[in-house]
Amino acid sequence: MKPVTHLEIRRPGLLLTVAAALLTLYLWLFLHAENQIGVAVLLLAALAAGLAAGRLNLVRKVELAGADRPGIARGLAIGCALLLIAVFHQSDFVLLMLCTVLLYVTACLGLTVQFGFSGVANFAGAAFFGVGAYATATLAQHTGLPLLLDVALAGVIAALVGSLLITPVLRTRGHYAALVTIAFGILFRTFIEVNDVLGGPQGLQAPGMKLFGHDFNESFTVFGADVSFYVSYAVLCLALCAGAFAVVKAVERSWVGLAMDVVRTDETSAAAFGLHIARWKVVAFVMGNFLAGAAGGVYGMVTGFIAPNNFTFSDSLLMLSIVILGGLGNPVGLVPAAVIVLILPEKLQFIQEYRFLLYAALVIAILLFRPDGLLPRRTRLFFGRGARRAPAPTVRAPAAGDGRAAQ
């Protein structure tokens, strides 16, 4: 197949707008569908559209258009999310699902920095998610700090708790490092189950967000129309997710992300060229846990109640499946992967317990036919002097004497 370059995309802004409009329309139809026939038809339509897009290389064209016009792409993504929130302004369940997707994407952005950028396997994502939720609830009950500050402190606390694992994680590799994080996840759940101060197995009530005098747990009216209180939380979750995405993309494009990629690819070569292996792993681990903790703090406020059963090892595997399914190391792929993993099982409740069988078969099929994920991460590209964009998805060395490199 002929590679697609930026020169073949005549109007990237128009292409991004059309793609965003079609995806928003499909999500509206999918979230609105409630009967068996409607859900089945939409799933078949998505399958057919995916096959057609693969044959026509449309996904690659949209990806290159987004890279060519990143500001337009991010603006359209935020605008489409706000449009969906506005359309479902009276549907509590749909808004709660949207909040869950956005918060899980935020936590998975942290796992992307750890696993996708630096190669640090973390099988305790739900545990750090829970650390943030419990930290926010405890701070809100026993301090008079602003709740937004409580969320930020929850991220810091999750990062500090994760620092306890830095030594064993740095001393191990591969599946041994994964076992360390698995053990921490089990210890965390056991700790909160036996700790009566944190509610024990019965759980703990989390306060609602209050910002600028507005109580997020109260419904309101706009132009005479009743609006669900989940709209406020959905906008907050979107702001948190957008901010985390901007930070992760900035890290990916910077020399920090480049150093993490080198460490993940080959630690021996990275050390030979003077990179401090432990330093970049620590940076990735702390940053990822901070994002997971902050997302967990908002999650506790959205649900209003947290318990040990909300942060199990299966939830950690759910987060990892989102990271791998979307495309390891690609933050953009987290969104469609989270929609598939979190919303699809809810829409398949009409087949009762068999919905998990169908969902698992769908995930296996995607991994078989798309082993690199739905949106694989592209290799970093180096350009010669005067070049600004990648002419093709290949890698070539910079010209002799040229020390400039770009992503």
CSV table of C-alpha atoms in Angstrom, one decimal:
chain,number,residue,atom,x,y,z
A,1,MET,CA,0.0,0.0,0.0
A,2,LYS,CA,1.3,3.4,-0.9
A,3,PRO,CA,2.3,5.4,2.2
A,4,VAL,CA,0.3,8.5,2.9
A,5,THR,CA,2.1,11.8,3.4
A,6,HIS,CA,1.0,15.2,4.5
A,7,LEU,CA,1.2,16.4,0.8
A,8,GLU,CA,-1.7,14.2,-0.1
A,9,ILE,CA,-4.0,15.8,2.5
A,10,ARG,CA,-5.2,19.0,0.8
A,11,ARG,CA,-7.6,20.3,3.5
A,12,PRO,CA,-6.6,18.8,6.8
A,13,GLY,CA,-9.0,21.1,8.7
A,14,LEU,CA,-12.0,19.9,6.6
A,15,LEU,CA,-11.0,16.3,7.0
A,16,LEU,CA,-10.8,16.6,10.8
A,17,THR,CA,-14.1,18.4,10.9
A,18,VAL,CA,-15.9,15.7,8.9
A,19,ALA,CA,-14.3,12.9,10.9
A,20,ALA,CA,-15.2,14.6,14.2
A,21,ALA,CA,-18.8,15.1,13.0
A,22,LEU,CA,-19.2,11.5,12.0
A,23,LEU,CA,-17.7,10.1,15.2
A,24,THR,CA,-20.0,12.4,17.3
A,25,LEU,CA,-23.0,11.3,15.4
A,26,TYR,CA,-22.1,7.7,15.9
A,27,LEU,CA,-21.5,8.1,19.6
A,28,TRP,CA,-24.9,9.9,19.9
A,29,LEU,CA,-26.7,7.1,18.2
A,30,PHE,CA,-24.8,4.4,20.2
A,31,LEU,CA,-25.4,6.1,23.6
A,32,HIS,CA,-29.0,6.7,22.7
A,33,ALA,CA,-29.7,3.1,21.5
A,34,GLU,CA,-31.5,0.9,24.0
A,35,ASN,CA,-33.0,-2.0,22.1
A,36,GLN,CA,-31.2,-5.1,20.8
A,37,ILE,CA,-31.7,-4.4,17.1
A,38,GLY,CA,-30.4,-0.9,17.3
A,39,VAL,CA,-27.2,-1.9,19.2
A,40,ALA,CA,-26.5,-4.8,16.8
A,41,VAL,CA,-27.0,-2.6,13.7
A,42,LEU,CA,-24.6,0.1,15.1
A,43,LEU,CA,-22.0,-2.5,16.0
A,44,LEU,CA,-22.2,-4.0,12.5
A,45,ALA,CA,-22.0,-0.5,11.0
A,46,ALA,CA,-18.9,0.3,13.1
A,47,LEU,CA,-17.3,-3.0,11.9
A,48,ALA,CA,-18.0,-2.2,8.2
A,49,ALA,CA,-16.8,1.4,8.6
A,50,GLY,CA,-13.6,0.2,10.3
A,51,LEU,CA,-12.9,-2.2,7.4
A,52,ALA,CA,-13.6,0.4,4.8
A,53,ALA,CA,-11.4,3.0,6.6
A,54,GLY,CA,-8.6,0.4,6.7
A,55,ARG,CA,-8.9,-0.3,3.0
A,56,LEU,CA,-8.9,3.4,2.1
A,57,ASN,CA,-6.2,4.3,4.6
A,58,LEU,CA,-8.5,6.9,6.1
A,59,VAL,CA,-7.3,6.4,9.6
A,60,ARG,CA,-3.8,7.3,8.6
A,61,LYS,CA,-5.0,10.4,6.7
A,62,VAL,CA,-6.9,11.6,9.8
A,63,GLU,CA,-3.9,10.9,12.0
A,64,LEU,CA,-1.6,12.9,9.7
A,65,ALA,CA,-4.2,15.7,9.5
A,66,GLY,CA,-4.3,15.9,13.3
A,67,ALA,CA,-0.5,16.0,13.4
A,68,ASP,CA,-0.6,18.8,10.8
A,69,ARG,CA,-3.3,20.8,12.7
A,70,PRO,CA,-3.0,19.8,16.4
A,71,GLY,CA,-4.9,22.9,17.6
A,72,ILE,CA,-7.9,22.2,15.4
A,73,ALA,CA,-7.9,18.5,16.3
A,74,ARG,CA,-7.9,19.3,20.1
A,75,GLY,CA,-10.5,22.0,19.7
A,76,LEU,CA,-12.8,19.7,17.7
A,77,ALA,CA,-12.3,16.9,20.3
A,78,ILE,CA,-13.3,19.2,23.2
A,79,GLY,CA,-16.2,20.7,21.2
A,80,CYS,CA,-17.6,17.3,20.3
A,81,ALA,CA,-17.4,16.1,24.0
A,82,LEU,CA,-19.2,19.3,25.1
A,83,LEU,CA,-21.8,18.7,22.4
A,84,LEU,CA,-22.5,15.2,23.7
A,85,ILE,CA,-22.7,16.5,27.3
A,86,ALA,CA,-25.2,19.1,26.1
A,87,VAL,CA,-27.3,16.6,24.1
A,88,PHE,CA,-27.6,14.2,27.1
A,89,HIS,CA,-28.0,17.0,29.7
A,90,GLN,CA,-31.0,15.2,31.3
A,91,SER,CA,-29.7,11.6,31.2
A,92,ASP,CA,-27.9,10.8,34.4
A,93,PHE,CA,-26.8,7.3,33.4
A,94,VAL,CA,-25.2,8.4,30.1
A,95,LEU,CA,-23.5,11.4,31.8
A,96,LEU,CA,-22.1,9.1,34.5
A,97,MET,CA,-20.7,6.8,31.8
A,98,LEU,CA,-19.1,9.7,30.1
A,99,CYS,CA,-17.5,10.8,33.4
A,100,THR,CA,-16.2,7.3,33.9
A,101,VAL,CA,-14.7,7.1,30.5
A,102,LEU,CA,-13.0,10.5,30.9
A,103,LEU,CA,-11.6,9.6,34.3
A,104,TYR,CA,-10.4,6.2,33.2
A,105,VAL,CA,-8.7,7.9,30.2
A,106,THR,CA,-7.0,10.3,32.5
A,107,ALA,CA,-5.7,7.4,34.7
A,108,CYS,CA,-4.6,5.5,31.6
A,109,LEU,CA,-2.7,8.5,30.4
A,110,GLY,CA,-0.6,8.0,33.5
A,111,LEU,CA,-0.1,4.3,32.7
A,112,THR,CA,0.8,5.3,29.1
A,113,VAL,CA,3.7,7.5,30.5
A,114,GLN,CA,4.8,4.5,32.6
A,115,PHE,CA,4.3,1.5,30.4
A,116,GLY,CA,4.1,3.1,26.9
A,117,PHE,CA,6.9,5.7,27.2
A,118,SER,CA,9.4,4.3,29.7
A,119,GLY,CA,8.5,0.6,29.8
A,120,VAL,CA,7.7,0.4,33.5
A,121,ALA,CA,5.0,-2.2,34.0
A,122,ASN,CA,2.3,-1.1,36.5
A,123,PHE,CA,-0.4,-3.6,37.4
A,124,ALA,CA,-1.6,-1.5,40.3
A,125,GLY,CA,-3.3,1.3,38.4
A,126,ALA,CA,-6.6,0.8,40.2
A,127,ALA,CA,-4.7,0.9,43.6
A,128,PHE,CA,-3.3,4.4,42.8
A,129,PHE,CA,-6.7,5.4,41.5
A,130,GLY,CA,-8.1,4.3,44.9
A,131,VAL,CA,-5.3,6.1,46.8
A,132,GLY,CA,-6.5,9.3,45.2
A,133,ALA,CA,-10.1,8.7,45.9
A,134,TYR,CA,-9.5,7.9,49.6
A,135,ALA,CA,-7.1,10.8,50.0
A,136,THR,CA,-9.6,13.3,48.6
A,137,ALA,CA,-12.4,12.0,50.8
A,138,THR,CA,-10.2,12.0,53.9
A,139,LEU,CA,-8.8,15.5,53.2
A,140,ALA,CA,-12.3,16.9,52.6
A,141,GLN,CA,-13.6,15.5,55.9
A,142,HIS,CA,-10.7,16.6,58.1
A,143,THR,CA,-9.4,19.8,56.5
A,144,GLY,CA,-10.9,23.0,55.3
A,145,LEU,CA,-8.9,23.1,52.1
A,146,PRO,CA,-10.6,23.9,48.7
A,147,LEU,CA,-11.7,20.7,47.1
A,148,LEU,CA,-9.7,21.4,43.9
A,149,LEU,CA,-6.6,21.6,46.1
A,150,ASP,CA,-7.7,18.3,47.7
A,151,VAL,CA,-7.7,16.7,44.3
A,152,ALA,CA,-4.2,18.0,43.5
A,153,LEU,CA,-3.0,16.8,46.9
A,154,ALA,CA,-4.5,13.4,46.2
A,155,GLY,CA,-2.3,13.1,43.1
A,156,VAL,CA,0.7,14.1,45.2
A,157,ILE,CA,-0.1,11.5,47.8
A,158,ALA,CA,-0.6,8.8,45.2
A,159,ALA,CA,2.8,9.8,43.8
A,160,LEU,CA,4.4,9.7,47.2
A,161,VAL,CA,2.8,6.3,48.0
A,162,GLY,CA,4.1,5.0,44.7
A,163,SER,CA,7.6,6.2,45.6
A,164,LEU,CA,7.7,3.4,48.1
A,165,LEU,CA,7.7,0.9,45.2
A,166,ILE,CA,10.5,2.7,43.3
A,167,THR,CA,13.3,0.7,44.9
A,168,PRO,CA,11.9,-2.8,44.2
A,169,VAL,CA,10.7,-1.7,40.7
A,170,LEU,CA,14.1,-0.4,39.8
A,171,ARG,CA,15.8,-3.6,41.0
A,172,THR,CA,13.6,-5.8,38.9
A,173,ARG,CA,12.7,-6.1,35.2
A,174,GLY,CA,9.8,-7.5,33.1
A,175,HIS,CA,7.4,-9.7,34.9
A,176,TYR,CA,9.2,-9.4,38.2
A,177,ALA,CA,8.5,-5.7,38.3
A,178,ALA,CA,4.9,-6.4,37.4
A,179,LEU,CA,4.7,-8.8,40.4
A,180,VAL,CA,5.8,-6.0,42.7
A,181,THR,CA,3.0,-3.8,41.6
A,182,ILE,CA,0.5,-6.7,41.8
A,183,ALA,CA,1.5,-7.3,45.3
A,184,PHE,CA,1.1,-3.6,46.1
A,185,GLY,CA,-2.5,-3.6,44.7
A,186,ILE,CA,-3.4,-6.6,46.9
A,187,LEU,CA,-1.8,-4.9,50.0
A,188,PHE,CA,-3.7,-1.7,49.3
A,189,ARG,CA,-7.1,-3.4,49.1
A,190,THR,CA,-6.3,-5.4,52.3
A,191,PHE,CA,-5.3,-2.3,54.1
A,192,ILE,CA,-8.4,-0.3,53.4
A,193,GLU,CA,-10.6,-3.4,54.2
A,194,VAL,CA,-9.2,-3.7,57.7
A,195,ASN,CA,-8.9,0.0,58.4
A,196,ASP,CA,-12.0,1.2,60.2
A,197,VAL,CA,-10.9,4.9,59.9
A,198,LEU,CA,-11.3,4.6,56.1
A,199,GLY,CA,-14.7,2.8,56.4
A,200,GLY,CA,-13.4,-0.7,56.3
A,201,PRO,CA,-15.2,-3.1,53.9
A,202,GLN,CA,-18.3,-0.9,54.1
A,203,GLY,CA,-16.6,1.9,52.3
A,204,LEU,CA,-16.5,5.7,52.8
A,205,GLN,CA,-18.7,8.5,51.7
A,206,ALA,CA,-17.0,11.0,49.5
A,207,PRO,CA,-18.1,14.7,49.5
A,208,GLY,CA,-19.4,16.4,46.4
A,209,MET,CA,-17.4,19.1,44.5
A,210,LYS,CA,-18.0,22.7,45.3
A,211,LEU,CA,-16.4,25.3,43.1
A,212,PHE,CA,-16.9,29.1,43.1
A,213,GLY,CA,-20.0,28.7,45.2
A,214,HIS,CA,-21.6,26.1,42.9
A,215,ASP,CA,-22.5,22.8,44.4
A,216,PHE,CA,-22.0,20.1,41.8
A,217,ASN,CA,-24.5,17.8,43.5
A,218,GLU,CA,-27.4,20.1,42.8
A,219,SER,CA,-29.3,20.2,39.5
A,220,PHE,CA,-29.9,23.5,37.8
A,221,THR,CA,-31.9,25.1,35.0
A,222,VAL,CA,-30.7,26.7,31.8
A,223,PHE,CA,-33.2,28.8,29.8
A,224,GLY,CA,-36.0,27.0,31.6
A,225,ALA,CA,-34.7,23.5,30.9
A,226,ASP,CA,-33.7,21.1,33.8
A,227,VAL,CA,-30.1,20.1,33.7
A,228,SER,CA,-28.7,17.1,35.5
A,229,PHE,CA,-26.1,17.7,38.2
A,230,TYR,CA,-23.8,15.2,36.3
A,231,VAL,CA,-23.3,17.9,33.7
A,232,SER,CA,-21.1,19.8,36.1
A,233,TYR,CA,-19.1,16.7,36.8
A,234,ALA,CA,-18.8,15.8,33.1
A,235,VAL,CA,-17.4,19.3,32.3
A,236,LEU,CA,-14.9,18.9,35.3
A,237,CYS,CA,-13.8,15.5,34.1
A,238,LEU,CA,-13.4,16.8,30.6
A,239,ALA,CA,-11.2,19.6,31.8
A,240,LEU,CA,-9.1,17.2,33.8
A,241,CYS,CA,-8.7,14.8,30.9
A,242,ALA,CA,-7.9,17.6,28.5
A,243,GLY,CA,-5.2,19.0,30.8
A,244,ALA,CA,-3.7,15.6,31.4
A,245,PHE,CA,-3.7,14.9,27.7
A,246,ALA,CA,-1.9,18.2,26.9
A,247,VAL,CA,0.8,17.5,29.5
A,248,VAL,CA,1.4,13.9,28.3
A,249,LYS,CA,1.6,15.0,24.6
A,250,ALA,CA,4.0,17.8,25.7
A,251,VAL,CA,6.2,15.2,27.5
A,252,GLU,CA,6.1,12.9,24.4
A,253,ARG,CA,7.3,15.7,22.1
A,254,SER,CA,10.0,16.9,24.4
A,255,TRP,CA,13.5,15.5,25.1
A,256,VAL,CA,12.1,14.0,28.2
A,257,GLY,CA,9.8,11.7,26.2
A,258,LEU,CA,12.7,11.0,23.8
A,259,ALA,CA,14.9,9.9,26.8
A,260,MET,CA,12.0,7.7,28.1
A,261,ASP,CA,11.7,6.1,24.6
A,262,VAL,CA,15.4,5.3,24.5
A,263,VAL,CA,15.2,3.7,28.0
A,264,ARG,CA,12.2,1.6,27.1
A,265,THR,CA,13.8,0.4,23.8
A,266,ASP,CA,17.2,-0.6,25.1
A,267,GLU,CA,18.4,0.1,28.6
A,268,THR,CA,22.0,-1.1,27.9
A,269,SER,CA,22.4,1.2,24.9
A,270,ALA,CA,20.8,4.1,26.8
A,271,ALA,CA,23.2,3.7,29.7
A,272,ALA,CA,26.1,3.5,27.2
A,273,PHE,CA,25.1,6.8,25.8
A,274,GLY,CA,25.0,8.4,29.2
A,275,LEU,CA,21.3,8.3,30.0
A,276,HIS,CA,20.4,7.8,33.7
A,277,ILE,CA,18.1,4.8,33.6
A,278,ALA,CA,16.8,5.0,37.1
A,279,ARG,CA,16.1,8.8,36.9
A,280,TRP,CA,13.7,8.5,33.9
A,281,LYS,CA,11.9,5.5,35.3
A,282,VAL,CA,11.3,7.4,38.5
A,283,VAL,CA,10.0,10.4,36.6
A,284,ALA,CA,7.6,8.3,34.6
A,285,PHE,CA,6.4,6.3,37.6
A,286,VAL,CA,5.8,9.4,39.7
A,287,MET,CA,4.1,11.3,36.9
A,288,GLY,CA,1.8,8.4,36.0
A,289,ASN,CA,0.8,7.8,39.7
A,290,PHE,CA,0.0,11.5,40.1
A,291,LEU,CA,-2.4,11.5,37.1
A,292,ALA,CA,-4.0,8.3,38.4
A,293,GLY,CA,-4.4,9.7,41.9
A,294,ALA,CA,-5.9,13.0,40.6
A,295,ALA,CA,-8.4,11.1,38.5
A,296,GLY,CA,-9.3,8.9,41.4
A,297,GLY,CA,-10.0,11.9,43.6
A,298,VAL,CA,-12.5,13.3,41.1
A,299,TYR,CA,-14.0,9.8,40.7
A,300,GLY,CA,-14.8,9.6,44.4
A,301,MET,CA,-16.7,12.9,44.1
A,302,VAL,CA,-18.6,11.8,41.1
A,303,THR,CA,-19.8,8.5,42.6
A,304,GLY,CA,-20.3,10.0,46.1
A,305,PHE,CA,-19.2,6.7,47.7
A,306,ILE,CA,-16.0,4.6,47.5
A,307,ALA,CA,-15.3,1.1,48.8
A,308,PRO,CA,-12.5,-1.5,48.4
A,309,ASN,CA,-14.5,-3.3,45.7
A,310,ASN,CA,-14.1,-0.3,43.4
A,311,PHE,CA,-10.3,-0.7,43.2
A,312,THR,CA,-9.6,-4.4,42.7
A,313,PHE,CA,-7.0,-6.2,40.6
A,314,SER,CA,-9.5,-6.7,37.9
A,315,ASP,CA,-9.9,-3.0,37.6
A,316,SER,CA,-6.2,-2.6,37.2
A,317,LEU,CA,-6.3,-5.2,34.3
A,318,LEU,CA,-9.2,-3.2,32.8
A,319,MET,CA,-7.0,-0.1,32.7
A,320,LEU,CA,-4.1,-2.0,31.2
A,321,SER,CA,-6.4,-3.5,28.6
A,322,ILE,CA,-7.4,0.1,27.6
A,323,VAL,CA,-3.8,1.1,27.3
A,324,ILE,CA,-2.9,-1.9,25.1
A,325,LEU,CA,-6.1,-2.0,23.1
A,326,GLY,CA,-5.8,1.6,22.2
A,327,GLY,CA,-2.2,1.3,21.0
A,328,LEU,CA,0.7,1.1,23.5
A,329,GLY,CA,2.2,4.5,23.9
A,330,ASN,CA,-0.4,6.4,21.9
A,331,PRO,CA,-2.6,8.7,24.1
A,332,VAL,CA,-5.1,9.3,21.3
A,333,GLY,CA,-6.0,5.6,21.2
A,334,LEU,CA,-7.1,5.6,24.8
A,335,VAL,CA,-10.4,7.2,24.0
A,336,PRO,CA,-11.9,4.6,21.6
A,337,ALA,CA,-10.4,1.8,23.7
A,338,ALA,CA,-12.1,3.2,26.8
A,339,VAL,CA,-15.4,3.5,25.0
A,340,ILE,CA,-15.2,-0.2,23.9
A,341,VAL,CA,-14.1,-1.5,27.3
A,342,LEU,CA,-16.4,0.6,29.5
A,343,ILE,CA,-19.5,1.4,27.5
A,344,LEU,CA,-19.9,-1.6,25.2
A,345,PRO,CA,-20.6,-4.1,28.1
A,346,GLU,CA,-23.3,-1.7,29.5
A,347,LYS,CA,-25.0,-1.6,26.1
A,348,LEU,CA,-25.0,-5.4,25.9
A,349,GLN,CA,-26.8,-6.0,29.1
A,350,PHE,CA,-29.8,-7.5,27.2
A,351,ILE,CA,-27.8,-10.7,26.8
A,352,GLN,CA,-27.2,-10.8,30.5
A,353,GLU,CA,-24.0,-12.6,31.6
A,354,TYR,CA,-23.1,-13.6,28.0
A,355,ARG,CA,-22.3,-10.0,27.2
A,356,PHE,CA,-18.9,-10.5,28.8
A,357,LEU,CA,-18.3,-13.5,26.5
A,358,LEU,CA,-19.1,-11.4,23.5
A,359,TYR,CA,-17.0,-8.5,24.8
A,360,ALA,CA,-14.0,-10.7,25.4
A,361,ALA,CA,-14.4,-12.2,21.9
A,362,LEU,CA,-14.4,-8.7,20.4
A,363,VAL,CA,-11.2,-7.7,22.3
A,364,ILE,CA,-9.5,-10.9,21.2
A,365,ALA,CA,-10.5,-10.3,17.6
A,366,ILE,CA,-9.1,-6.7,17.7
A,367,LEU,CA,-5.9,-8.0,19.1
A,368,LEU,CA,-5.6,-10.7,16.5
A,369,PHE,CA,-6.3,-8.4,13.5
A,370,ARG,CA,-4.8,-5.3,15.1
A,371,PRO,CA,-2.0,-6.6,17.3
A,372,ASP,CA,-0.5,-3.1,17.8
A,373,GLY,CA,-3.8,-1.7,19.0
A,374,LEU,CA,-6.5,0.3,17.4
A,375,LEU,CA,-4.2,3.3,16.8
A,376,PRO,CA,-0.6,2.1,16.9
A,377,ARG,CA,2.0,4.6,18.0
A,378,ARG,CA,4.2,5.8,15.1
A,379,THR,CA,8.0,5.6,15.2
A,380,ARG,CA,9.8,8.8,16.0
A,381,LEU,CA,11.0,10.5,12.8
A,382,PHE,CA,14.2,12.4,12.2
A,383,PHE,CA,14.5,15.0,9.5
A,384,GLY,CA,17.3,16.7,7.6
A,385,ARG,CA,18.0,20.4,7.7
A,386,GLY,CA,15.1,22.5,6.8
A,387,ALA,CA,12.5,19.8,7.0
A,388,ARG,CA,9.4,20.3,9.3
A,389,ARG,CA,7.2,17.3,8.6
A,390,ALA,CA,7.5,13.6,8.1
A,391,PRO,CA,7.4,12.7,4.4
A,392,ALA,CA,6.5,9.1,5.1
A,393,PRO,CA,6.1,6.7,8.0
A,394,THR,CA,9.8,5.6,7.8
A,395,VAL,CA,12.9,6.4,9.8
A,396,ARG,CA,16.1,7.8,8.4
A,397,ALA,CA,19.2,9.2,10.0
A,398,PRO,CA,19.8,13.0,10.0
A,399,ALA,CA,22.2,14.4,7.4
A,400,ALA,CA,25.9,14.5,8.3
A,401,GLY,CA,26.7,17.3,10.6
A,402,ASP,CA,23.1,18.0,11.3
A,403,GLY,CA,22.4,17.9,15.0
A,404,ARG,CA,18.7,19.0,14.7
A,405,ALA,CA,16.0,16.3,15.3
A,406,ALA,CA,12.3,16.6,15.6
A,407,GLN,CA,9.5,14.2,16.2
